[in-house]
Each structure stands twice: as C-alpha cells, then as structure tokens.
C-alpha cells in the first residue's frame, strides 16, 4: 500500500466533481455531439488523467506513478469494448443522437459508484486472501479465450437482466418523449425507452467489471491507484465514444490485443500470488514491464488494424453483434 495523503484524495474528488459539473453545464441542452466537440472533450479528460498521474508521481512516488499510468492505460483499453456495446444498445433502441450524451452521462455516474464498490471489495479480499489471485487469473484466462474464439455470444439489449428488471418495476412505453425518463399517461407514471437504455448501459458496465476489476487488481492492490485510474478512464468514455463511433469497425485487431493483455495480466497475477504464497524465489513482473507490454500490444493492435483493414462483412469486424 502506498502512503497517500488525505489532501490528494480530496483533490481527486474535487477535480471529478468540478469536471462533471462543467460537462453537465455545457451539455445541458440536448444536441448532437460533433467530432470537434468530442475531440476537445477527449483531450480534456486525457489531459486531466495525465496531469493527475504527474501529481501521483511527484507526491506518492515513482512506483505509484507507474502503477497508476499502467492501470489507467489498461482500463482505457478495456473500456473500448464498452464502445462497441454502446453502439449496439443505441442501435437496438434507436436512440436519437441528441439524447445519447445524457444516457452516457448517467451511465458514467453509475459506473463510478459500482466500480468503487467492486474495487474496494476486491482490494479487501486480495489483502486478506492472496490465493484469490489464482481465481482472478482464471477469470482473465477465460475472458481471453472467449475473445480469441469469439465465443461471447450474441447480445440482445432488450432482454438484458437490467432491462427486464426495469420492465417488472414500471411500464416502459414504446415512444420517446424528448429527453425525459418518466411521464404520466392517464394518471399513471410510466417510463420512456430512454430509461431502459440507461438500464442496459449500466447492466453492460456491471458485466464488464467482471473482467476489468480482476485485471486492474493485477496491476496494483492499492485502492487509491486502482480507483483513480479507473475513474479517469471511465470519465473519458463518453467523449471517446462520440469521437470513435464511426471508426470502431476499423480497429478489428484490437480485440485480439485485449485478449493478449488479459492473458498477460493473468500470468502476472499467478506469479505474484506464487511469490507470496509458495516461494519468494518465484519472480514477479515489474510495474514498468507491465506498462511496456500493455502499451506495445495496444499500439501494435491499432497499427495492424489500420494497415490491414478487415474485408467488409468479415468475421473479424468488431460490429458483428458480439458482446465484448
């Protein structure tokens, strides 16, 4: 565990709240997010993440800084999978583009809360039961296998557990009513499809957390490092979606890269657990090595995708309706 001063936690919280408030204020009116606006906001979120990483380097130390950078880069790469599912959900529910930002904004708020709970629980379990790392490694190996064999299964957003649970609680009408989530019909409170979309997005993030949480815990078991890195990666997800929404099909090799990264983190977890439980002679993977491997795999995946485009309609296209 790193010695993190209380003021740094407060600075992180204030930065996130202020940035979200500004984002909400700027986008208070429903509108289509253009490429220029998405690029500006992507730059803002990446800039905040990098600036905070510099502070971590200076205040907490080099090791903490490398772990933060690695965890942020890992979560940023894994979150690209969310973009494919967002596109699928928006297409399924035929969400007007001007309302998509509001849905993703609420999705991000929910993700910040749930990831915090999951990461806190994960850190607590790992600190008390080191052997659970072997279980996490098994999850990551299985996820890697599913991606490589494209065995994730077809996604039907309308039948997700979250959407079905919502329909049991409240009636969901068929038509949108602007950017409203609820309205009254014949004296009865009913939900609009926009609320079902939020439920589908939140449900998808909970599923992604099954891979994301064990993966980031393979980088660090410090709650400050894992949560702040996850938070900054998630916060930039909306802008990244609008920036890359029309380009997702071009990164057809990225899923293979993510599979390799998950397998690498699984091996790192096994070595770390073996070092602590079996013998200290078992080597551990250095934080700098982890950062170098993840960065190299991501860059290679993106470059190969751009140099070798997938044939139209091929099985390698990420938009084939598969869950990522």
mmCIF file of C-alpha atoms in Angstrom:
data_model
loop_
_atom_site.group_PDB
_atom_site.id
_atom_site.type_symbol
_atom_site.label_atom_id
_atom_site.label_comp_id
_atom_site.label_asym_id
_atom_site.label_seq_id
_atom_site.Cartn_x
_atom_site.Cartn_y
_atom_site.Cartn_z
ATOM 1 C CA UNK A 1 0.000 0.000 0.000
ATOM 2 C CA UNK A 2 1.188 3.494 -0.811
ATOM 3 C CA UNK A 3 1.247 6.383 1.612
ATOM 4 C CA UNK A 4 -1.349 8.674 0.033
ATOM 5 C CA UNK A 5 -2.042 11.991 1.796
ATOM 6 C CA UNK A 6 -5.660 12.857 2.503
ATOM 7 C CA UNK A 7 -5.433 16.076 0.503
ATOM 8 C CA UNK A 8 -4.715 14.082 -2.659
ATOM 9 C CA UNK A 9 -7.953 12.127 -2.224
ATOM 10 C CA UNK A 10 -9.767 15.439 -1.732
ATOM 11 C CA UNK A 11 -8.073 16.942 -4.800
ATOM 12 C CA UNK A 12 -9.167 13.941 -6.871
ATOM 13 C CA UNK A 13 -12.778 14.204 -5.653
ATOM 14 C CA UNK A 14 -12.920 17.953 -6.295
ATOM 15 C CA UNK A 15 -11.433 17.529 -9.794
ATOM 16 C CA UNK A 16 -14.000 14.892 -10.734
ATOM 17 C CA UNK A 17 -16.987 16.815 -9.330
ATOM 18 C CA UNK A 18 -15.974 20.101 -10.965
ATOM 19 C CA UNK A 19 -15.255 18.448 -14.334
ATOM 20 C CA UNK A 20 -18.597 16.628 -14.302
ATOM 21 C CA UNK A 21 -20.426 19.827 -13.329
ATOM 22 C CA UNK A 22 -18.804 21.734 -16.201
ATOM 23 C CA UNK A 23 -19.592 18.892 -18.600
ATOM 24 C CA UNK A 24 -23.222 18.850 -17.467
ATOM 25 C CA UNK A 25 -23.495 22.636 -17.732
ATOM 26 C CA UNK A 26 -22.020 22.746 -21.240
ATOM 27 C CA UNK A 27 -24.271 19.919 -22.420
ATOM 28 C CA UNK A 28 -27.418 20.921 -20.507
ATOM 29 C CA UNK A 29 -29.316 21.202 -23.804
ATOM 30 C CA UNK A 30 -29.783 18.053 -25.862
ATOM 31 C CA UNK A 31 -27.735 18.205 -29.056
ATOM 32 C CA UNK A 32 -25.733 16.008 -31.381
ATOM 33 C CA UNK A 33 -22.109 15.752 -30.240
ATOM 34 C CA UNK A 34 -19.943 16.534 -33.268
ATOM 35 C CA UNK A 35 -16.446 15.285 -33.995
ATOM 36 C CA UNK A 36 -14.809 18.569 -32.990
ATOM 37 C CA UNK A 37 -16.605 18.757 -29.645
ATOM 38 C CA UNK A 38 -15.860 15.090 -28.915
ATOM 39 C CA UNK A 39 -12.174 15.636 -29.727
ATOM 40 C CA UNK A 40 -11.979 18.644 -27.387
ATOM 41 C CA UNK A 41 -13.595 16.760 -24.503
ATOM 42 C CA UNK A 42 -11.437 13.705 -25.126
ATOM 43 C CA UNK A 43 -8.412 15.961 -24.868
ATOM 44 C CA UNK A 44 -9.738 17.439 -21.619
ATOM 45 C CA UNK A 45 -10.257 14.053 -19.967
ATOM 46 C CA UNK A 46 -6.941 12.644 -21.159
ATOM 47 C CA UNK A 47 -5.214 15.846 -20.032
ATOM 48 C CA UNK A 48 -6.773 15.603 -16.567
ATOM 49 C CA UNK A 49 -5.764 11.944 -16.279
ATOM 50 C CA UNK A 50 -2.176 12.670 -17.325
ATOM 51 C CA UNK A 51 -1.920 15.722 -15.056
ATOM 52 C CA UNK A 52 -3.190 13.716 -12.109
ATOM 53 C CA UNK A 53 -0.686 10.985 -12.952
ATOM 54 C CA UNK A 54 2.134 13.557 -12.792
ATOM 55 C CA UNK A 55 0.922 14.588 -9.337
ATOM 56 C CA UNK A 56 0.915 10.941 -8.244
ATOM 57 C CA UNK A 57 4.497 10.565 -9.485
ATOM 58 C CA UNK A 58 5.616 13.668 -7.574
ATOM 59 C CA UNK A 59 3.662 13.135 -4.337
ATOM 60 C CA UNK A 60 3.317 9.372 -3.864
ATOM 61 C CA UNK A 61 6.382 8.134 -5.723
ATOM 62 C CA UNK A 62 7.661 6.617 -8.948
ATOM 63 C CA UNK A 63 6.260 3.133 -8.311
ATOM 64 C CA UNK A 64 2.800 4.524 -7.586
ATOM 65 C CA UNK A 65 3.024 6.728 -10.667
ATOM 66 C CA UNK A 66 3.927 3.805 -12.925
ATOM 67 C CA UNK A 67 1.134 1.681 -11.427
ATOM 68 C CA UNK A 68 -1.389 4.493 -11.941
ATOM 69 C CA UNK A 69 -0.320 5.002 -15.553
ATOM 70 C CA UNK A 70 -0.438 1.260 -16.260
ATOM 71 C CA UNK A 71 -3.838 0.843 -14.615
ATOM 72 C CA UNK A 72 -5.263 3.859 -16.466
ATOM 73 C CA UNK A 73 -3.947 2.637 -19.811
ATOM 74 C CA UNK A 74 -5.264 -0.867 -19.118
ATOM 75 C CA UNK A 75 -8.724 0.353 -18.161
ATOM 76 C CA UNK A 76 -8.770 2.766 -21.095
ATOM 77 C CA UNK A 77 -8.032 -0.093 -23.497
ATOM 78 C CA UNK A 78 -10.570 -2.420 -21.898
ATOM 79 C CA UNK A 79 -13.207 0.321 -21.954
ATOM 80 C CA UNK A 80 -13.004 0.399 -25.757
ATOM 81 C CA UNK A 81 -15.045 -2.806 -25.609
ATOM 82 C CA UNK A 82 -17.790 -0.791 -23.931
ATOM 83 C CA UNK A 83 -17.973 1.429 -27.006
ATOM 84 C CA UNK A 84 -18.983 -1.487 -29.217
ATOM 85 C CA UNK A 85 -21.785 -2.396 -26.813
ATOM 86 C CA UNK A 86 -22.908 1.239 -26.503
ATOM 87 C CA UNK A 87 -23.237 1.370 -30.273
ATOM 88 C CA UNK A 88 -25.219 -1.867 -30.229
ATOM 89 C CA UNK A 89 -27.549 -0.639 -27.462
ATOM 90 C CA UNK A 90 -28.164 2.721 -29.137
ATOM 91 C CA UNK A 91 -28.873 0.985 -32.423
ATOM 92 C CA UNK A 92 -31.235 -1.545 -30.855
ATOM 93 C CA UNK A 93 -33.290 1.118 -29.038
ATOM 94 C CA UNK A 94 -32.929 3.592 -31.935
ATOM 95 C CA UNK A 95 -31.801 6.321 -29.557
ATOM 96 C CA UNK A 96 -31.739 9.770 -31.231
ATOM 97 C CA UNK A 97 -28.134 11.022 -31.301
ATOM 98 C CA UNK A 98 -29.006 14.208 -29.416
ATOM 99 C CA UNK A 99 -30.052 12.151 -26.356
ATOM 100 C CA UNK A 100 -27.090 9.763 -26.283
ATOM 101 C CA UNK A 101 -24.843 12.060 -24.240
ATOM 102 C CA UNK A 102 -27.359 12.242 -21.387
ATOM 103 C CA UNK A 103 -27.628 8.455 -21.284
ATOM 104 C CA UNK A 104 -23.860 8.025 -21.183
ATOM 105 C CA UNK A 105 -23.517 10.749 -18.537
ATOM 106 C CA UNK A 106 -25.801 8.819 -16.191
ATOM 107 C CA UNK A 107 -24.056 5.609 -17.177
ATOM 108 C CA UNK A 108 -20.721 7.093 -16.131
ATOM 109 C CA UNK A 109 -22.109 8.210 -12.757
ATOM 110 C CA UNK A 110 -23.386 4.703 -12.094
ATOM 111 C CA UNK A 111 -20.097 3.168 -13.209
ATOM 112 C CA UNK A 112 -18.124 5.409 -10.824
ATOM 113 C CA UNK A 113 -20.230 4.190 -7.897
ATOM 114 C CA UNK A 114 -20.310 0.493 -8.774
ATOM 115 C CA UNK A 115 -16.630 0.294 -9.768
ATOM 116 C CA UNK A 116 -15.738 1.928 -6.457
ATOM 117 C CA UNK A 117 -17.702 -0.698 -4.547
ATOM 118 C CA UNK A 118 -16.305 -3.599 -6.579
ATOM 119 C CA UNK A 119 -12.714 -2.361 -6.365
ATOM 120 C CA UNK A 120 -12.958 -1.756 -2.604
ATOM 121 C CA UNK A 121 -14.312 -5.276 -2.150
ATOM 122 C CA UNK A 122 -11.613 -6.705 -4.424
ATOM 123 C CA UNK A 123 -8.790 -4.937 -2.596
ATOM 124 C CA UNK A 124 -10.163 -6.116 0.757
ATOM 125 C CA UNK A 125 -10.377 -9.726 -0.420
ATOM 126 C CA UNK A 126 -6.916 -9.733 -2.025
ATOM 127 C CA UNK A 127 -5.325 -8.231 1.094
ATOM 128 C CA UNK A 128 -6.759 -10.996 3.275
ATOM 129 C CA UNK A 129 -6.798 -13.956 0.886
ATOM 130 C CA UNK A 130 -3.863 -13.823 -1.509
ATOM 131 C CA UNK A 131 -4.907 -17.128 -3.078
ATOM 132 C CA UNK A 132 -7.917 -15.383 -4.647
ATOM 133 C CA UNK A 133 -5.464 -14.046 -7.240
ATOM 134 C CA UNK A 134 -5.455 -17.514 -8.786
ATOM 135 C CA UNK A 135 -9.240 -17.258 -9.157
ATOM 136 C CA UNK A 136 -8.938 -13.819 -10.750
ATOM 137 C CA UNK A 137 -6.310 -15.190 -13.117
ATOM 138 C CA UNK A 138 -8.675 -17.988 -14.143
ATOM 139 C CA UNK A 139 -11.388 -15.389 -14.914
ATOM 140 C CA UNK A 140 -8.980 -13.423 -17.077
ATOM 141 C CA UNK A 141 -7.746 -16.512 -18.942
ATOM 142 C CA UNK A 142 -11.357 -17.470 -19.652
ATOM 143 C CA UNK A 143 -12.183 -13.960 -20.862
ATOM 144 C CA UNK A 144 -9.127 -14.004 -23.100
ATOM 145 C CA UNK A 145 -10.186 -17.359 -24.521
ATOM 146 C CA UNK A 146 -13.716 -16.114 -25.210
ATOM 147 C CA UNK A 147 -12.424 -13.099 -27.101
ATOM 148 C CA UNK A 148 -9.951 -15.084 -29.196
ATOM 149 C CA UNK A 149 -12.524 -17.737 -30.093
ATOM 150 C CA UNK A 150 -15.337 -15.181 -30.497
ATOM 151 C CA UNK A 151 -17.428 -17.193 -28.103
ATOM 152 C CA UNK A 152 -19.017 -14.270 -26.317
ATOM 153 C CA UNK A 153 -22.485 -14.871 -27.741
ATOM 154 C CA UNK A 154 -24.954 -12.528 -29.372
ATOM 155 C CA UNK A 155 -26.204 -9.530 -27.466
ATOM 156 C CA UNK A 156 -29.899 -8.730 -27.171
ATOM 157 C CA UNK A 157 -30.079 -5.431 -25.237
ATOM 158 C CA UNK A 158 -33.848 -5.693 -24.936
ATOM 159 C CA UNK A 159 -33.550 -8.935 -22.958
ATOM 160 C CA UNK A 160 -30.716 -7.936 -20.646
ATOM 161 C CA UNK A 161 -31.316 -8.632 -16.961
ATOM 162 C CA UNK A 162 -31.299 -4.922 -16.133
ATOM 163 C CA UNK A 163 -33.923 -4.064 -18.764
ATOM 164 C CA UNK A 164 -36.150 -6.998 -17.810
ATOM 165 C CA UNK A 165 -35.937 -5.984 -14.139
ATOM 166 C CA UNK A 166 -36.913 -2.423 -15.045
ATOM 167 C CA UNK A 167 -39.953 -3.619 -17.005
ATOM 168 C CA UNK A 168 -41.135 -5.560 -13.939
ATOM 169 C CA UNK A 169 -40.987 -2.423 -11.805
ATOM 170 C CA UNK A 170 -42.501 0.112 -14.191
ATOM 171 C CA UNK A 171 -44.288 0.152 -17.526
ATOM 172 C CA UNK A 172 -41.982 1.247 -20.367
ATOM 173 C CA UNK A 173 -43.738 2.986 -23.252
ATOM 174 C CA UNK A 174 -42.683 2.430 -26.861
ATOM 175 C CA UNK A 175 -42.056 6.034 -27.906
ATOM 176 C CA UNK A 176 -39.532 8.616 -26.695
ATOM 177 C CA UNK A 177 -40.709 11.843 -25.069
ATOM 178 C CA UNK A 178 -37.768 14.142 -25.697
ATOM 179 C CA UNK A 179 -35.031 13.590 -23.132
ATOM 180 C CA UNK A 180 -37.488 12.699 -20.370
ATOM 181 C CA UNK A 181 -37.219 9.432 -18.445
ATOM 182 C CA UNK A 182 -40.732 9.468 -16.954
ATOM 183 C CA UNK A 183 -44.147 10.937 -17.766
ATOM 184 C CA UNK A 184 -47.751 10.394 -16.791
ATOM 185 C CA UNK A 185 -50.219 8.659 -19.066
ATOM 186 C CA UNK A 186 -53.835 8.519 -17.904
ATOM 187 C CA UNK A 187 -52.694 9.321 -14.386
ATOM 188 C CA UNK A 188 -50.113 6.519 -14.308
ATOM 189 C CA UNK A 189 -46.363 7.084 -14.121
ATOM 190 C CA UNK A 190 -44.611 5.315 -16.998
ATOM 191 C CA UNK A 191 -41.003 5.214 -18.161
ATOM 192 C CA UNK A 192 -39.756 6.161 -21.598
ATOM 193 C CA UNK A 193 -37.364 3.951 -23.615
ATOM 194 C CA UNK A 194 -34.569 6.329 -22.565
ATOM 195 C CA UNK A 195 -34.676 4.863 -19.045
ATOM 196 C CA UNK A 196 -34.445 1.355 -20.495
ATOM 197 C CA UNK A 197 -31.343 2.440 -22.404
ATOM 198 C CA UNK A 198 -29.739 3.699 -19.167
ATOM 199 C CA UNK A 199 -30.548 0.361 -17.525
ATOM 200 C CA UNK A 200 -28.988 -1.513 -20.450
ATOM 201 C CA UNK A 201 -25.827 0.632 -20.296
ATOM 202 C CA UNK A 202 -25.480 0.154 -16.528
ATOM 203 C CA UNK A 203 -26.061 -3.580 -16.880
ATOM 204 C CA UNK A 204 -23.379 -3.797 -19.562
ATOM 205 C CA UNK A 205 -20.880 -2.000 -17.324
ATOM 206 C CA UNK A 206 -21.549 -4.429 -14.475
ATOM 207 C CA UNK A 207 -20.712 -7.287 -16.832
ATOM 208 C CA UNK A 208 -17.525 -5.567 -17.983
ATOM 209 C CA UNK A 209 -16.492 -5.095 -14.362
ATOM 210 C CA UNK A 210 -16.075 -8.891 -14.113
ATOM 211 C CA UNK A 211 -13.035 -8.568 -16.399
ATOM 212 C CA UNK A 212 -11.968 -5.041 -15.503
ATOM 213 C CA UNK A 213 -11.728 -5.370 -11.717
ATOM 214 C CA UNK A 214 -9.506 -8.515 -11.628
ATOM 215 C CA UNK A 215 -7.376 -7.032 -14.421
ATOM 216 C CA UNK A 216 -6.656 -3.748 -12.658
ATOM 217 C CA UNK A 217 -6.026 -5.577 -9.362
ATOM 218 C CA UNK A 218 -3.317 -7.425 -11.252
ATOM 219 C CA UNK A 219 -1.564 -4.064 -11.651
ATOM 220 C CA UNK A 220 -1.984 -2.753 -8.108
ATOM 221 C CA UNK A 221 -3.844 -3.643 -4.910
ATOM 222 C CA UNK A 222 -3.825 -0.044 -3.652
ATOM 223 C CA UNK A 223 -7.390 1.310 -3.622
ATOM 224 C CA UNK A 224 -6.216 4.852 -4.435
ATOM 225 C CA UNK A 225 -4.321 3.723 -7.531
ATOM 226 C CA UNK A 226 -6.963 1.358 -8.882
ATOM 227 C CA UNK A 227 -9.951 3.636 -8.270
ATOM 228 C CA UNK A 228 -8.490 6.927 -9.507
ATOM 229 C CA UNK A 229 -7.120 5.278 -12.658
ATOM 230 C CA UNK A 230 -10.464 3.568 -13.310
ATOM 231 C CA UNK A 231 -12.377 6.778 -12.658
ATOM 232 C CA UNK A 232 -10.376 8.882 -15.124
ATOM 233 C CA UNK A 233 -10.621 6.161 -17.779
ATOM 234 C CA UNK A 234 -14.402 5.896 -17.311
ATOM 235 C CA UNK A 235 -14.898 9.668 -17.274
ATOM 236 C CA UNK A 236 -13.420 9.972 -20.743
ATOM 237 C CA UNK A 237 -15.523 7.149 -22.138
ATOM 238 C CA UNK A 238 -18.411 9.317 -23.393
ATOM 239 C CA UNK A 239 -16.217 11.667 -25.398
ATOM 240 C CA UNK A 240 -14.259 8.708 -26.750
ATOM 241 C CA UNK A 241 -17.493 7.089 -27.936
ATOM 242 C CA UNK A 242 -18.585 10.154 -29.909
ATOM 243 C CA UNK A 243 -15.062 10.542 -31.257
ATOM 244 C CA UNK A 244 -14.714 6.944 -32.461
ATOM 245 C CA UNK A 245 -18.344 5.919 -33.041
ATOM 246 C CA UNK A 246 -17.938 5.922 -36.814
ATOM 247 C CA UNK A 247 -14.449 4.365 -36.733
ATOM 248 C CA UNK A 248 -14.959 1.354 -34.446
ATOM 249 C CA UNK A 249 -15.083 -1.132 -37.320
ATOM 250 C CA UNK A 250 -11.559 -0.177 -38.357
ATOM 251 C CA UNK A 251 -9.958 -1.449 -35.122
ATOM 252 C CA UNK A 252 -10.667 -5.115 -35.882
ATOM 253 C CA UNK A 253 -7.388 -6.375 -34.366
ATOM 254 C CA UNK A 254 -7.953 -4.571 -31.073
ATOM 255 C CA UNK A 255 -9.974 -7.426 -29.575
ATOM 256 C CA UNK A 256 -7.041 -9.805 -30.115
ATOM 257 C CA UNK A 257 -4.747 -7.306 -28.433
ATOM 258 C CA UNK A 258 -7.100 -7.046 -25.458
ATOM 259 C CA UNK A 259 -7.167 -10.849 -25.209
ATOM 260 C CA UNK A 260 -3.371 -10.917 -25.040
ATOM 261 C CA UNK A 261 -3.358 -8.189 -22.398
ATOM 262 C CA UNK A 262 -5.849 -10.090 -20.231
ATOM 263 C CA UNK A 263 -3.751 -13.262 -20.543
ATOM 264 C CA UNK A 264 -0.605 -11.303 -19.635
ATOM 265 C CA UNK A 265 -2.279 -9.835 -16.514
ATOM 266 C CA UNK A 266 -3.456 -13.347 -15.580
ATOM 267 C CA UNK A 267 0.138 -14.621 -15.733
ATOM 268 C CA UNK A 268 1.239 -11.615 -13.662
ATOM 269 C CA UNK A 269 -1.370 -12.461 -11.008
ATOM 270 C CA UNK A 270 -0.250 -16.099 -10.871
ATOM 271 C CA UNK A 271 3.407 -15.129 -10.468
ATOM 272 C CA UNK A 272 2.582 -12.565 -7.797
ATOM 273 C CA UNK A 273 0.427 -14.995 -5.811
ATOM 274 C CA UNK A 274 3.033 -17.757 -6.160
ATOM 275 C CA UNK A 275 5.745 -15.357 -4.950
ATOM 276 C CA UNK A 276 3.746 -14.542 -1.810
ATOM 277 C CA UNK A 277 2.305 -17.977 -1.067
ATOM 278 C CA UNK A 278 4.672 -20.616 -2.457
ATOM 279 C CA UNK A 279 8.181 -19.172 -2.625
ATOM 280 C CA UNK A 280 9.848 -15.783 -2.825
ATOM 281 C CA UNK A 281 12.120 -17.268 -5.499
ATOM 282 C CA UNK A 282 9.198 -17.047 -7.950
ATOM 283 C CA UNK A 283 9.756 -13.858 -9.955
ATOM 284 C CA UNK A 284 7.211 -11.050 -10.056
ATOM 285 C CA UNK A 285 6.514 -8.856 -13.066
ATOM 286 C CA UNK A 286 7.898 -5.357 -12.632
ATOM 287 C CA UNK A 287 5.436 -2.442 -12.958
ATOM 288 C CA UNK A 288 7.478 -0.894 -15.765
ATOM 289 C CA UNK A 289 7.432 -4.195 -17.657
ATOM 290 C CA UNK A 290 3.640 -4.313 -17.346
ATOM 291 C CA UNK A 291 3.323 -0.777 -18.680
ATOM 292 C CA UNK A 292 5.649 -1.533 -21.602
ATOM 293 C CA UNK A 293 3.840 -4.741 -22.548
ATOM 294 C CA UNK A 294 0.354 -3.199 -22.435
ATOM 295 C CA UNK A 295 1.430 -0.126 -24.413
ATOM 296 C CA UNK A 296 3.247 -2.255 -27.015
ATOM 297 C CA UNK A 297 0.294 -4.598 -27.530
ATOM 298 C CA UNK A 298 -2.172 -1.711 -27.877
ATOM 299 C CA UNK A 299 -0.026 0.193 -30.350
ATOM 300 C CA UNK A 300 0.625 -2.936 -32.403
ATOM 301 C CA UNK A 301 -3.089 -3.826 -32.478
ATOM 302 C CA UNK A 302 -4.111 -0.371 -33.651
ATOM 303 C CA UNK A 303 -1.341 -0.117 -36.258
ATOM 304 C CA UNK A 304 -2.120 -3.575 -37.678
ATOM 305 C CA UNK A 305 -5.816 -2.689 -37.823
ATOM 306 C CA UNK A 306 -5.084 0.430 -39.846
ATOM 307 C CA UNK A 307 -2.526 -1.228 -42.129
ATOM 308 C CA UNK A 308 -4.597 -4.346 -42.751
ATOM 309 C CA UNK A 309 -8.298 -3.415 -42.906
ATOM 310 C CA UNK A 310 -10.760 -6.262 -42.464
ATOM 311 C CA UNK A 311 -12.766 -7.194 -45.579
ATOM 312 C CA UNK A 312 -16.333 -5.799 -45.463
ATOM 313 C CA UNK A 313 -18.661 -8.161 -43.616
ATOM 314 C CA UNK A 314 -15.817 -10.389 -42.414
ATOM 315 C CA UNK A 315 -15.957 -12.219 -39.095
ATOM 316 C CA UNK A 316 -13.134 -10.009 -37.785
ATOM 317 C CA UNK A 317 -15.272 -6.900 -37.862
ATOM 318 C CA UNK A 318 -15.991 -5.752 -34.278
ATOM 319 C CA UNK A 319 -19.504 -4.732 -35.197
ATOM 320 C CA UNK A 320 -20.669 -8.274 -35.737
ATOM 321 C CA UNK A 321 -23.188 -8.112 -32.919
ATOM 322 C CA UNK A 322 -20.997 -9.862 -30.389
ATOM 323 C CA UNK A 323 -20.601 -8.853 -26.809
ATOM 324 C CA UNK A 324 -17.170 -7.570 -25.977
#
